[in-house]
mmCIF file of C-alpha atoms and ligand atoms in Angstrom:
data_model
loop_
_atom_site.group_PDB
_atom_site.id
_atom_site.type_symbol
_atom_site.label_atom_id
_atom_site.label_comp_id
_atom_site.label_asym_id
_atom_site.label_seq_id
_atom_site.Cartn_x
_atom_site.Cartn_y
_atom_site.Cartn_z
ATOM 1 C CA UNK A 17 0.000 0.000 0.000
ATOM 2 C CA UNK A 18 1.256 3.300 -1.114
ATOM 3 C CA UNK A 19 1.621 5.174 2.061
ATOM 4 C CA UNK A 20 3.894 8.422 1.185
ATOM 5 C CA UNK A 21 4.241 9.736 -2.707
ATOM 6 C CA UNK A 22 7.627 10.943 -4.688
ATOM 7 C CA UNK A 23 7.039 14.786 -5.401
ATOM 8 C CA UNK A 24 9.144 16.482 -7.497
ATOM 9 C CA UNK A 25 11.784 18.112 -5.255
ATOM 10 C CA UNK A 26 11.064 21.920 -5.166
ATOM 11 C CA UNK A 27 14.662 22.635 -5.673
ATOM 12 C CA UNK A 28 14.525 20.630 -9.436
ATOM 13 C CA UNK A 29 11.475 22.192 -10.122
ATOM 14 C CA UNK A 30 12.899 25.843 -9.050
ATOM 15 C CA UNK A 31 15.773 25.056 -11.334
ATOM 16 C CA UNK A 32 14.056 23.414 -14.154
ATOM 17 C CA UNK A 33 12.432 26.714 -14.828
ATOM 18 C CA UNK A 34 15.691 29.112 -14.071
ATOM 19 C CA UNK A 35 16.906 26.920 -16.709
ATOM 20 C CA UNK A 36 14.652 27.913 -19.004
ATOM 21 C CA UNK A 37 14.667 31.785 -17.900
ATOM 22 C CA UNK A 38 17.834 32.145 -17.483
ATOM 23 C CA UNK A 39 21.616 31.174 -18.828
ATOM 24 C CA UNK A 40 22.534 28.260 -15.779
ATOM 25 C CA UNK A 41 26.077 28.198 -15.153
ATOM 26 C CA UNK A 42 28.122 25.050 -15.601
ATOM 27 C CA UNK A 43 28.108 24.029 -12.406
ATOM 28 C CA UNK A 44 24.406 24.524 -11.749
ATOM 29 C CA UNK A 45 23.440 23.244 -14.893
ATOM 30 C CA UNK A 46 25.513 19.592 -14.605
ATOM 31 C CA UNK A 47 23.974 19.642 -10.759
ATOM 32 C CA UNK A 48 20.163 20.446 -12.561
ATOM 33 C CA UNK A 49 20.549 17.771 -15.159
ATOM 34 C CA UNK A 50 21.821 15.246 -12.538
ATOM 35 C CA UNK A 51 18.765 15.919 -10.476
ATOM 36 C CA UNK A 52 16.754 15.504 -13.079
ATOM 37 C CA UNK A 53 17.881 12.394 -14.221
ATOM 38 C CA UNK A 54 18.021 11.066 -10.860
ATOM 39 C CA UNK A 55 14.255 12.038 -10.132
ATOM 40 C CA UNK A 56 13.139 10.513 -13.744
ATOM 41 C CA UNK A 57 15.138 7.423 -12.645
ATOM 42 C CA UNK A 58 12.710 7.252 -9.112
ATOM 43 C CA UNK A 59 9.735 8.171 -10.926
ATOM 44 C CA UNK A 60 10.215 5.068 -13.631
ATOM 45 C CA UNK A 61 11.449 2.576 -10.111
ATOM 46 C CA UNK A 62 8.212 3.844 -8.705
ATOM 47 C CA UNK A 63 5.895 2.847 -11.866
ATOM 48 C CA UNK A 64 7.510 -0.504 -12.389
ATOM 49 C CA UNK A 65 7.332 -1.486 -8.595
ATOM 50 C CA UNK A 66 3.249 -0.071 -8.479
ATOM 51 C CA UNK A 67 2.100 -3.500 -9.062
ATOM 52 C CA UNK A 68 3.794 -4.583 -5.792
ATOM 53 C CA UNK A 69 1.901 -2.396 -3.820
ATOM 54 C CA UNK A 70 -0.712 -4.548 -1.727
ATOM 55 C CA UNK A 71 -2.676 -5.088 1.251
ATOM 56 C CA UNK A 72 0.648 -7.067 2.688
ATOM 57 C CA UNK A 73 3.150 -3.890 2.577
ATOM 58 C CA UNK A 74 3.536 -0.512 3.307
ATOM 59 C CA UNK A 75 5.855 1.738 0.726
ATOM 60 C CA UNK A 76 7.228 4.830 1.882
ATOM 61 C CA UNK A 77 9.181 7.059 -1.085
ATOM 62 C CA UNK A 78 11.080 9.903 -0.762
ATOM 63 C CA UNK A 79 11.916 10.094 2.735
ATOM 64 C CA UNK A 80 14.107 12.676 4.123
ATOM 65 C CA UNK A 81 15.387 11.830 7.767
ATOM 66 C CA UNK A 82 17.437 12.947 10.580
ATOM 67 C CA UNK A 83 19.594 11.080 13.270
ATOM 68 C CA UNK A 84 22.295 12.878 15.673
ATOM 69 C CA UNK A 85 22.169 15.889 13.448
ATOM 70 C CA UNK A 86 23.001 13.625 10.111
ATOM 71 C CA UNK A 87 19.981 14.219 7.515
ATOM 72 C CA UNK A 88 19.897 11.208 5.182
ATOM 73 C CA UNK A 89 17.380 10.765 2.160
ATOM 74 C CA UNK A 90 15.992 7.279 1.384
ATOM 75 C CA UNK A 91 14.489 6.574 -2.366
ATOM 76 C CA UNK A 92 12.170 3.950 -1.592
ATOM 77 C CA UNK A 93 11.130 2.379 1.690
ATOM 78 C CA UNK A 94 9.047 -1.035 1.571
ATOM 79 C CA UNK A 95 7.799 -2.158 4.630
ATOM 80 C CA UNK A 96 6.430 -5.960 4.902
ATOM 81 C CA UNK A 97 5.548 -7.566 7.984
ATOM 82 C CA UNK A 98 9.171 -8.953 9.123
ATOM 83 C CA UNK A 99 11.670 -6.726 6.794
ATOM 84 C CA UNK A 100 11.964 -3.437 5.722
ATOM 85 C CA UNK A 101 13.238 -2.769 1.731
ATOM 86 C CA UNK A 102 15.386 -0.140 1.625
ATOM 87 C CA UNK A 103 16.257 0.923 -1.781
ATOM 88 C CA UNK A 104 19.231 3.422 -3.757
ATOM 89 C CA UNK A 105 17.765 4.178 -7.084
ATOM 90 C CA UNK A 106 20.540 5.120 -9.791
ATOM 91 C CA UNK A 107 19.675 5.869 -13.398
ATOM 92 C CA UNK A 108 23.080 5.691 -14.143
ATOM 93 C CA UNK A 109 23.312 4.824 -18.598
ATOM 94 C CA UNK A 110 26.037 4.138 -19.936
ATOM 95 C CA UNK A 111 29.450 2.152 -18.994
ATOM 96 C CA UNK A 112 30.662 1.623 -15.530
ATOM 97 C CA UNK A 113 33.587 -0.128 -14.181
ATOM 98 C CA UNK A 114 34.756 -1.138 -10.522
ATOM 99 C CA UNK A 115 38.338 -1.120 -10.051
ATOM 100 C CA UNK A 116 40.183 -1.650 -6.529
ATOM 101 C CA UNK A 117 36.785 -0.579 -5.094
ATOM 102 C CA UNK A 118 36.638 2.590 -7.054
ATOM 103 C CA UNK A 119 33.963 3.130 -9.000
ATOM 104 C CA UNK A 120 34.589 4.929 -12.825
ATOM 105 C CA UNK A 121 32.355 6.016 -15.578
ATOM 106 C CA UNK A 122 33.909 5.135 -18.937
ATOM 107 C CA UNK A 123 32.364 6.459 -21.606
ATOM 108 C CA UNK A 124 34.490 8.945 -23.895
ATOM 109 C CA UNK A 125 36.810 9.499 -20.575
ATOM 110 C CA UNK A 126 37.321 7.311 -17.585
ATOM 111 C CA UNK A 127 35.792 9.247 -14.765
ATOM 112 C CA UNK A 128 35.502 8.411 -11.324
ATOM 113 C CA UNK A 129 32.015 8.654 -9.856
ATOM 114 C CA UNK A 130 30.960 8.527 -6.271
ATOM 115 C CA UNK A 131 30.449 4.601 -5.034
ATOM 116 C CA UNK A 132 27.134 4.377 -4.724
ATOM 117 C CA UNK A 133 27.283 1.268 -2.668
ATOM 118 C CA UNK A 134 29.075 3.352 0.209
ATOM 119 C CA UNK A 135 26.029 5.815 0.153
ATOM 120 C CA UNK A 136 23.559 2.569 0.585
ATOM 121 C CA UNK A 137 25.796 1.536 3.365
ATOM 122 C CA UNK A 138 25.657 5.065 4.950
ATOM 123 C CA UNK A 139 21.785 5.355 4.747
ATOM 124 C CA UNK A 140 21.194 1.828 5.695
ATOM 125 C CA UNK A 141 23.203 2.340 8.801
ATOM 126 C CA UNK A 142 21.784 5.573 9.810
ATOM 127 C CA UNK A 143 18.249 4.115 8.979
ATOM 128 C CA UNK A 144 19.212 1.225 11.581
ATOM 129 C CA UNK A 145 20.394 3.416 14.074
ATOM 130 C CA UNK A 146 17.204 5.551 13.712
ATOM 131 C CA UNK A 147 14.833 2.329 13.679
ATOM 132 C CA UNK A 148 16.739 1.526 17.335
ATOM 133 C CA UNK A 149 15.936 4.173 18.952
ATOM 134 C CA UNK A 150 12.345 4.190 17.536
ATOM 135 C CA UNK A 151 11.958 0.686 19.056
ATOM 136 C CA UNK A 152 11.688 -0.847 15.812
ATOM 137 C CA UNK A 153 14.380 -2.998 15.239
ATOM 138 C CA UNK A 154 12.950 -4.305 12.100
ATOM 139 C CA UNK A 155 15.994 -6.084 9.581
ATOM 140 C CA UNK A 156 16.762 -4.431 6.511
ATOM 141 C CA UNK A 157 17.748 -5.508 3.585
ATOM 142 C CA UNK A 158 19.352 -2.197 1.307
ATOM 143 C CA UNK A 159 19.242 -2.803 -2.143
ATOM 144 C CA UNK A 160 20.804 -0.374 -4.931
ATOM 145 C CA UNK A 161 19.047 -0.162 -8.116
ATOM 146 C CA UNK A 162 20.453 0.328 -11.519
ATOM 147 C CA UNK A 163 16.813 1.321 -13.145
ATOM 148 C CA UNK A 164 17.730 2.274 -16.874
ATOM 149 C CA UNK A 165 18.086 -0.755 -19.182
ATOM 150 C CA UNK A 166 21.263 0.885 -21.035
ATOM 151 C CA UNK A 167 23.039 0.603 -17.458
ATOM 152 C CA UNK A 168 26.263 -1.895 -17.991
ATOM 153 C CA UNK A 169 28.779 -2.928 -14.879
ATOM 154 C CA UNK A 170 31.990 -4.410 -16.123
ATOM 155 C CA UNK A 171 33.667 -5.942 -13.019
ATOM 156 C CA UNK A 172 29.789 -6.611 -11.527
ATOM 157 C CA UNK A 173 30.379 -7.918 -8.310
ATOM 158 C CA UNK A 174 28.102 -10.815 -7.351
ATOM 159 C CA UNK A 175 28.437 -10.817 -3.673
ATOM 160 C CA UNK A 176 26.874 -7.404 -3.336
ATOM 161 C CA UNK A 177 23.482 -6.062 -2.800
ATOM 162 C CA UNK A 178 22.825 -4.843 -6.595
ATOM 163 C CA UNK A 179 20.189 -5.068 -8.878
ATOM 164 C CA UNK A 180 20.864 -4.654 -11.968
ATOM 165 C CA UNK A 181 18.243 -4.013 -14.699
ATOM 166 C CA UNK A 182 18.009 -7.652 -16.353
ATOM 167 C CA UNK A 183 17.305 -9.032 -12.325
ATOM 168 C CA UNK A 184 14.513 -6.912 -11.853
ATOM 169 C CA UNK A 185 11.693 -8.121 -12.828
ATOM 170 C CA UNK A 186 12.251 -11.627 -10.755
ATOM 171 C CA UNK A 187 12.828 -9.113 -7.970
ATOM 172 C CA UNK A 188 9.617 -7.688 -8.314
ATOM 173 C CA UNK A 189 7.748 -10.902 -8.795
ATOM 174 C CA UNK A 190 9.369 -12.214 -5.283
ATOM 175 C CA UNK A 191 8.429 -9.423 -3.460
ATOM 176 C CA UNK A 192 4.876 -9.695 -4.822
ATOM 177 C CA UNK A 193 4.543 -13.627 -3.679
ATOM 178 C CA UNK A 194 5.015 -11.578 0.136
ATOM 179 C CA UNK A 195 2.023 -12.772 2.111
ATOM 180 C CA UNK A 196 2.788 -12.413 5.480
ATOM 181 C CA UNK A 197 0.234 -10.262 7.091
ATOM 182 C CA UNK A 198 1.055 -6.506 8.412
ATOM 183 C CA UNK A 199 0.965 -5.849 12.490
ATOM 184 C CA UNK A 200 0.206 -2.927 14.314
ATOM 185 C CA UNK A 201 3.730 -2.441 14.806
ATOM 186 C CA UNK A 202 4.548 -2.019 10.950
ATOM 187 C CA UNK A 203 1.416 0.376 10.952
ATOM 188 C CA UNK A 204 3.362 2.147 14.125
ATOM 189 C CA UNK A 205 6.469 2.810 12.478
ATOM 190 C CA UNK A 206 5.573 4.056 9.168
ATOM 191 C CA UNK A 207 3.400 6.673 10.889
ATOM 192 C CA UNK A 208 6.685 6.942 13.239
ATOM 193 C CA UNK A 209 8.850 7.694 9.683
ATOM 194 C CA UNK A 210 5.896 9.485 7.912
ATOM 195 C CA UNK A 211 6.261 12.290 11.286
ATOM 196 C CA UNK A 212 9.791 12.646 10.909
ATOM 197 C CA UNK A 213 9.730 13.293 7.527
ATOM 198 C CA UNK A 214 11.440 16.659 6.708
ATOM 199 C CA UNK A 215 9.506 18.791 4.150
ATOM 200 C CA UNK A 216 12.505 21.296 3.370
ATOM 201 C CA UNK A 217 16.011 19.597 1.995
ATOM 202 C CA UNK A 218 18.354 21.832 3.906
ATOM 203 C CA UNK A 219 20.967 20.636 1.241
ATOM 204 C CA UNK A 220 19.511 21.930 -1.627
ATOM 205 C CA UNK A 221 21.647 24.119 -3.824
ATOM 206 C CA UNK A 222 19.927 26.744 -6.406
ATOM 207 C CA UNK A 223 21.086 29.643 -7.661
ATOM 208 C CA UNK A 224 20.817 33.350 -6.771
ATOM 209 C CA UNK A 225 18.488 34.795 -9.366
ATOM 210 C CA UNK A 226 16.614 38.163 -9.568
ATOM 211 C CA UNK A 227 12.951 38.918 -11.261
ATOM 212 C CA UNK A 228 15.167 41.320 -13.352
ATOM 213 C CA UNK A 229 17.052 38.473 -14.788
ATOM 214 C CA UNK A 230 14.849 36.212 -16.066
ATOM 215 C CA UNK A 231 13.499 35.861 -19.250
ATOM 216 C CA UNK A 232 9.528 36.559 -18.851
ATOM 217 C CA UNK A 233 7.066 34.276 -21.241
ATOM 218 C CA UNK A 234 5.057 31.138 -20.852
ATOM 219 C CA UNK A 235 7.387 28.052 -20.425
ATOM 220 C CA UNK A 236 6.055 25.005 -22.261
ATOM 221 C CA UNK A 237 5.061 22.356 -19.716
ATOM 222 C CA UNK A 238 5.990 19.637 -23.137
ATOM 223 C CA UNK A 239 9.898 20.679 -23.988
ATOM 224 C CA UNK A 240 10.810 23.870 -21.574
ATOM 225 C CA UNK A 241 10.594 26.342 -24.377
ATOM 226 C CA UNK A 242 8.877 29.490 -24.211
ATOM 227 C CA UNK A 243 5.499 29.487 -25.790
ATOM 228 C CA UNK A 244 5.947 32.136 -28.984
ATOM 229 C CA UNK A 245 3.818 34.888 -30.365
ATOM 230 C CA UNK A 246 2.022 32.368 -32.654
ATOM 231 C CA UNK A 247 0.439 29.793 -30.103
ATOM 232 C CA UNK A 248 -2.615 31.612 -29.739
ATOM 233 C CA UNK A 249 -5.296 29.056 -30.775
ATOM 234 C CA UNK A 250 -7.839 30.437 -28.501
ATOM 235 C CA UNK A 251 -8.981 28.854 -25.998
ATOM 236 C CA UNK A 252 -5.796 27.424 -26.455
ATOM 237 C CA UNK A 253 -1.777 27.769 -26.655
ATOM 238 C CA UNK A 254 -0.170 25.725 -29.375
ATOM 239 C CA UNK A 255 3.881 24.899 -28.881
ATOM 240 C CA UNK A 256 5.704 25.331 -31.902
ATOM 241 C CA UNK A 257 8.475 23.653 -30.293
ATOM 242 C CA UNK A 258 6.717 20.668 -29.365
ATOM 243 C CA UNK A 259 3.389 20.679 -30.375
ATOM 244 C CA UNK A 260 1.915 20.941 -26.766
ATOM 245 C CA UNK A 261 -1.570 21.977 -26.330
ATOM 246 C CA UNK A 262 -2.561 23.683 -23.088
ATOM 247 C CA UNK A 263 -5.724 25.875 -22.355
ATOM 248 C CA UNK A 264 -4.427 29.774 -21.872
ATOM 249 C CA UNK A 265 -6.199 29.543 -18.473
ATOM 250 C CA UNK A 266 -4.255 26.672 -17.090
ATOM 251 C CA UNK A 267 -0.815 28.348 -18.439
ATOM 252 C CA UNK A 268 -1.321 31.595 -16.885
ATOM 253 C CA UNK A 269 -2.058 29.685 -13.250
ATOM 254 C CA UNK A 270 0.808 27.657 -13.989
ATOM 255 C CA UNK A 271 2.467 30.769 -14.529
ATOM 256 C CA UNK A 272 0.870 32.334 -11.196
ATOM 257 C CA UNK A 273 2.230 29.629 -9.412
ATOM 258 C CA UNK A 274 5.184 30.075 -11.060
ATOM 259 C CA UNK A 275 5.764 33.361 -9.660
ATOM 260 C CA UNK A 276 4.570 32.552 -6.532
ATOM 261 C CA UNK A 277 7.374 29.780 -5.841
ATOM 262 C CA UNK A 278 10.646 31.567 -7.249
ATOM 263 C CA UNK A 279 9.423 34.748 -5.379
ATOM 264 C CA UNK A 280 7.335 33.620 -1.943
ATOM 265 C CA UNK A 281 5.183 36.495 -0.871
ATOM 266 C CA UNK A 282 5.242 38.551 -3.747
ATOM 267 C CA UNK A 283 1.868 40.423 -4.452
ATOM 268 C CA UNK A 284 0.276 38.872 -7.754
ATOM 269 C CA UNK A 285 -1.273 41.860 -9.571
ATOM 270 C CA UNK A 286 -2.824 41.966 -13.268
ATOM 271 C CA UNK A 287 0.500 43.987 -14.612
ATOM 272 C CA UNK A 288 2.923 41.354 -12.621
ATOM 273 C CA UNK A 289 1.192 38.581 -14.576
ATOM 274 C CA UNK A 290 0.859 40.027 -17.627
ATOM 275 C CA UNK A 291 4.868 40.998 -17.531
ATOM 276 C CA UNK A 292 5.567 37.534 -16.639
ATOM 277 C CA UNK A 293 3.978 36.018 -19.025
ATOM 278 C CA UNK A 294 4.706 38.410 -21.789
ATOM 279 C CA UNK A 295 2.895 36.999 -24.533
ATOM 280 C CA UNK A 296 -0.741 38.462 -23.842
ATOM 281 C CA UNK A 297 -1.957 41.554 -26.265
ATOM 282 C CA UNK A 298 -4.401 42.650 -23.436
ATOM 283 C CA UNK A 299 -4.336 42.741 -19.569
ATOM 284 C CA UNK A 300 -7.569 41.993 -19.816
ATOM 285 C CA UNK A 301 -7.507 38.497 -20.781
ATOM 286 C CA UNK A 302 -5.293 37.988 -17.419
ATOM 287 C CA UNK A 303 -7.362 40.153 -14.981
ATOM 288 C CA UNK A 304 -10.406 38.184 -16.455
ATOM 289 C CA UNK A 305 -8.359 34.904 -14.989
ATOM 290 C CA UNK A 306 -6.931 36.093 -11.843
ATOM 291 C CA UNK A 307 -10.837 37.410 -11.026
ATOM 292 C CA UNK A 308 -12.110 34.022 -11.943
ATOM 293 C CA UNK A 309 -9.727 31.869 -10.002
ATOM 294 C CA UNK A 310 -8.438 34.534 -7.098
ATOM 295 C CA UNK A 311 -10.242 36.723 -4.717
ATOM 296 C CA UNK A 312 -9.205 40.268 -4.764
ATOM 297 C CA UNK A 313 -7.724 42.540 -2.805
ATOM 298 C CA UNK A 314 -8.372 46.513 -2.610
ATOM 299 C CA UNK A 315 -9.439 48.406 -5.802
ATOM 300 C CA UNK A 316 -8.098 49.811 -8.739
ATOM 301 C CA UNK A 317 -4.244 50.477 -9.308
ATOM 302 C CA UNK A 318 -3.509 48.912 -5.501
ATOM 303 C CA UNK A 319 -5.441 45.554 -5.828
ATOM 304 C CA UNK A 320 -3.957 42.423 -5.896
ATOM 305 C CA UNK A 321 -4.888 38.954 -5.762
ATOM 306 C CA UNK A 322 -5.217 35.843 -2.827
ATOM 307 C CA UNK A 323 -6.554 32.409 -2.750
ATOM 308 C CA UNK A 324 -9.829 32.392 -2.791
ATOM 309 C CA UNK A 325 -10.169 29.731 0.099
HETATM 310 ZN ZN1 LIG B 12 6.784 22.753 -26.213
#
């Protein structure tokens, strides 16, 4: 049973669109794509385990804990009545080798990456600890995941806790045949895990940016462009890009919330919309929006708009 959901991480999504309003230096913009990639790798572990999910377990994703002041994030947490799942997801493509415990990329160059199987051993051991002084000492098994199919290890150990792409499916098929029926005290600690969850990644890195610097215009939802001066379809806004269709309404509230998460307590007014989103002839279509979907604030030039609810 599907207790907690992956969200996108607000510090991806903040970047995604800096990326698109703005020129990402090469730092950032290797640390946005690898977030990225990461998070699409999560998102495709979380749609081939769904048909796991059952009366009989108890899956936790995304979890971002804390023990003795060390904050450690956990991809995927499967609970069944006598074991806990604990699992690294890696979308890692490509060629990989291990050498004297070192772990390279070797695609054009040799690289050396982070070993990922030290980073399962950290979280597992923190999650341990943490499960201790919960009183749950529940066993668990860490597993790392390589999730995309063009994923090769040369040099794949077979004494360590791995699965690669080709072993997944009979891993998901075993834990499927899982039977054993959940207790209170499974109940008790996933409620225990779901409470110490921590909303805010105090780890996250973005960017300082400035309304000033970013590009204003209606990002495509479909490839990240901006929507251009001929995607009015109306009701409608056409990508030329991509092809995306997407009712003007629902762009300009994606665009209010937009707004409202690069800059937190800003005042959305009519003019602030309409500069944002800079390809509307007329204020009017977006004051006709914020009216419909907002409840305003004062009159005339000092009005602005709140939730409604
Ligand atoms: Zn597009």
């Amino acid at each position: 049973m599907l207790i907690k959901q992956r969200s996108e991480p607000l510090e991806l999504t903040i970047l995604k669109t800096l990326n698109a309003r703005s020129l990402l230096n090469a730092t950032d913009s290797v640390h946005f794509h690898n977030l990225d990639k990461g998070y699409r790798g999560e998102i495709m572990f979380d749609e081939y385990m769904k048909e796991v999910s059952n009366e009989n377990n108890l899956i936790l994703n995304d979890l971002l804990l804390e023990y003795k002041n060390t904050i450690f994030q956990i991809d995927s947490l499967f609970q069944f009545s006598n074991s806990l799942h604990l699992f690294e997801v890696k979308n890692f493509e490509g060629d990989f080798i291990i050498d004297d415990e070192k772990w390279y990329s070797i695609g054009i160059m040799r690289k050396e990456i982070k070993n990922p199987l030290l980073q399962l051993k950290r979280t597992e051991s923190l999650l341990r600890q943490l499960l201790q002084e919960l009183g749950s000492p529940f066993p668990i098994e860490a597993h790392l995941v390589f999730i995309n199919p063009n994923f090769h290890l040369y040099k794949a150990p077979a004494d360590q806790p791995i699965i690669y792409p080709s072993q997944l499916s009979r891993f998901r098929e075993k834990l499927k045949s899982r039977s054993a029926v959940l207790k209170a005290s499974n109940r008790k600690l996933a409620k225990q895990l779901l409470s110490l969850h921590m909303e805010d990644n105090p780890y996250a890195r973005v960017p300082k940016y400035r309304y000033d610097g970013l590009e204003k215009g209606i990002v495509c939802p479909g490839c990240q462009g901006f929507y251009g001066a001929g995607s009015f379809k109306m009701p409608h806004l056409i990508c030329n890009g991509c092809g995306m269709v997407e009712p003007y309404e629902t762009a300009v509230l994606r665009s209010v919330a937009e707004i409202r998460m690069l800059f937190p307590g800003v005042k959305i007014t009519t003019n602030l919309v309409f500069e944002w989103c800079g390809v509307f002839k007329s204020k009017k279509t977006i004051w006709k929006i914020l009216a419909k979907n907002f409840k305003r604030v004062n009159q005339g030039k000092v009005s602005y708009y709140i939730d409604s609810n």
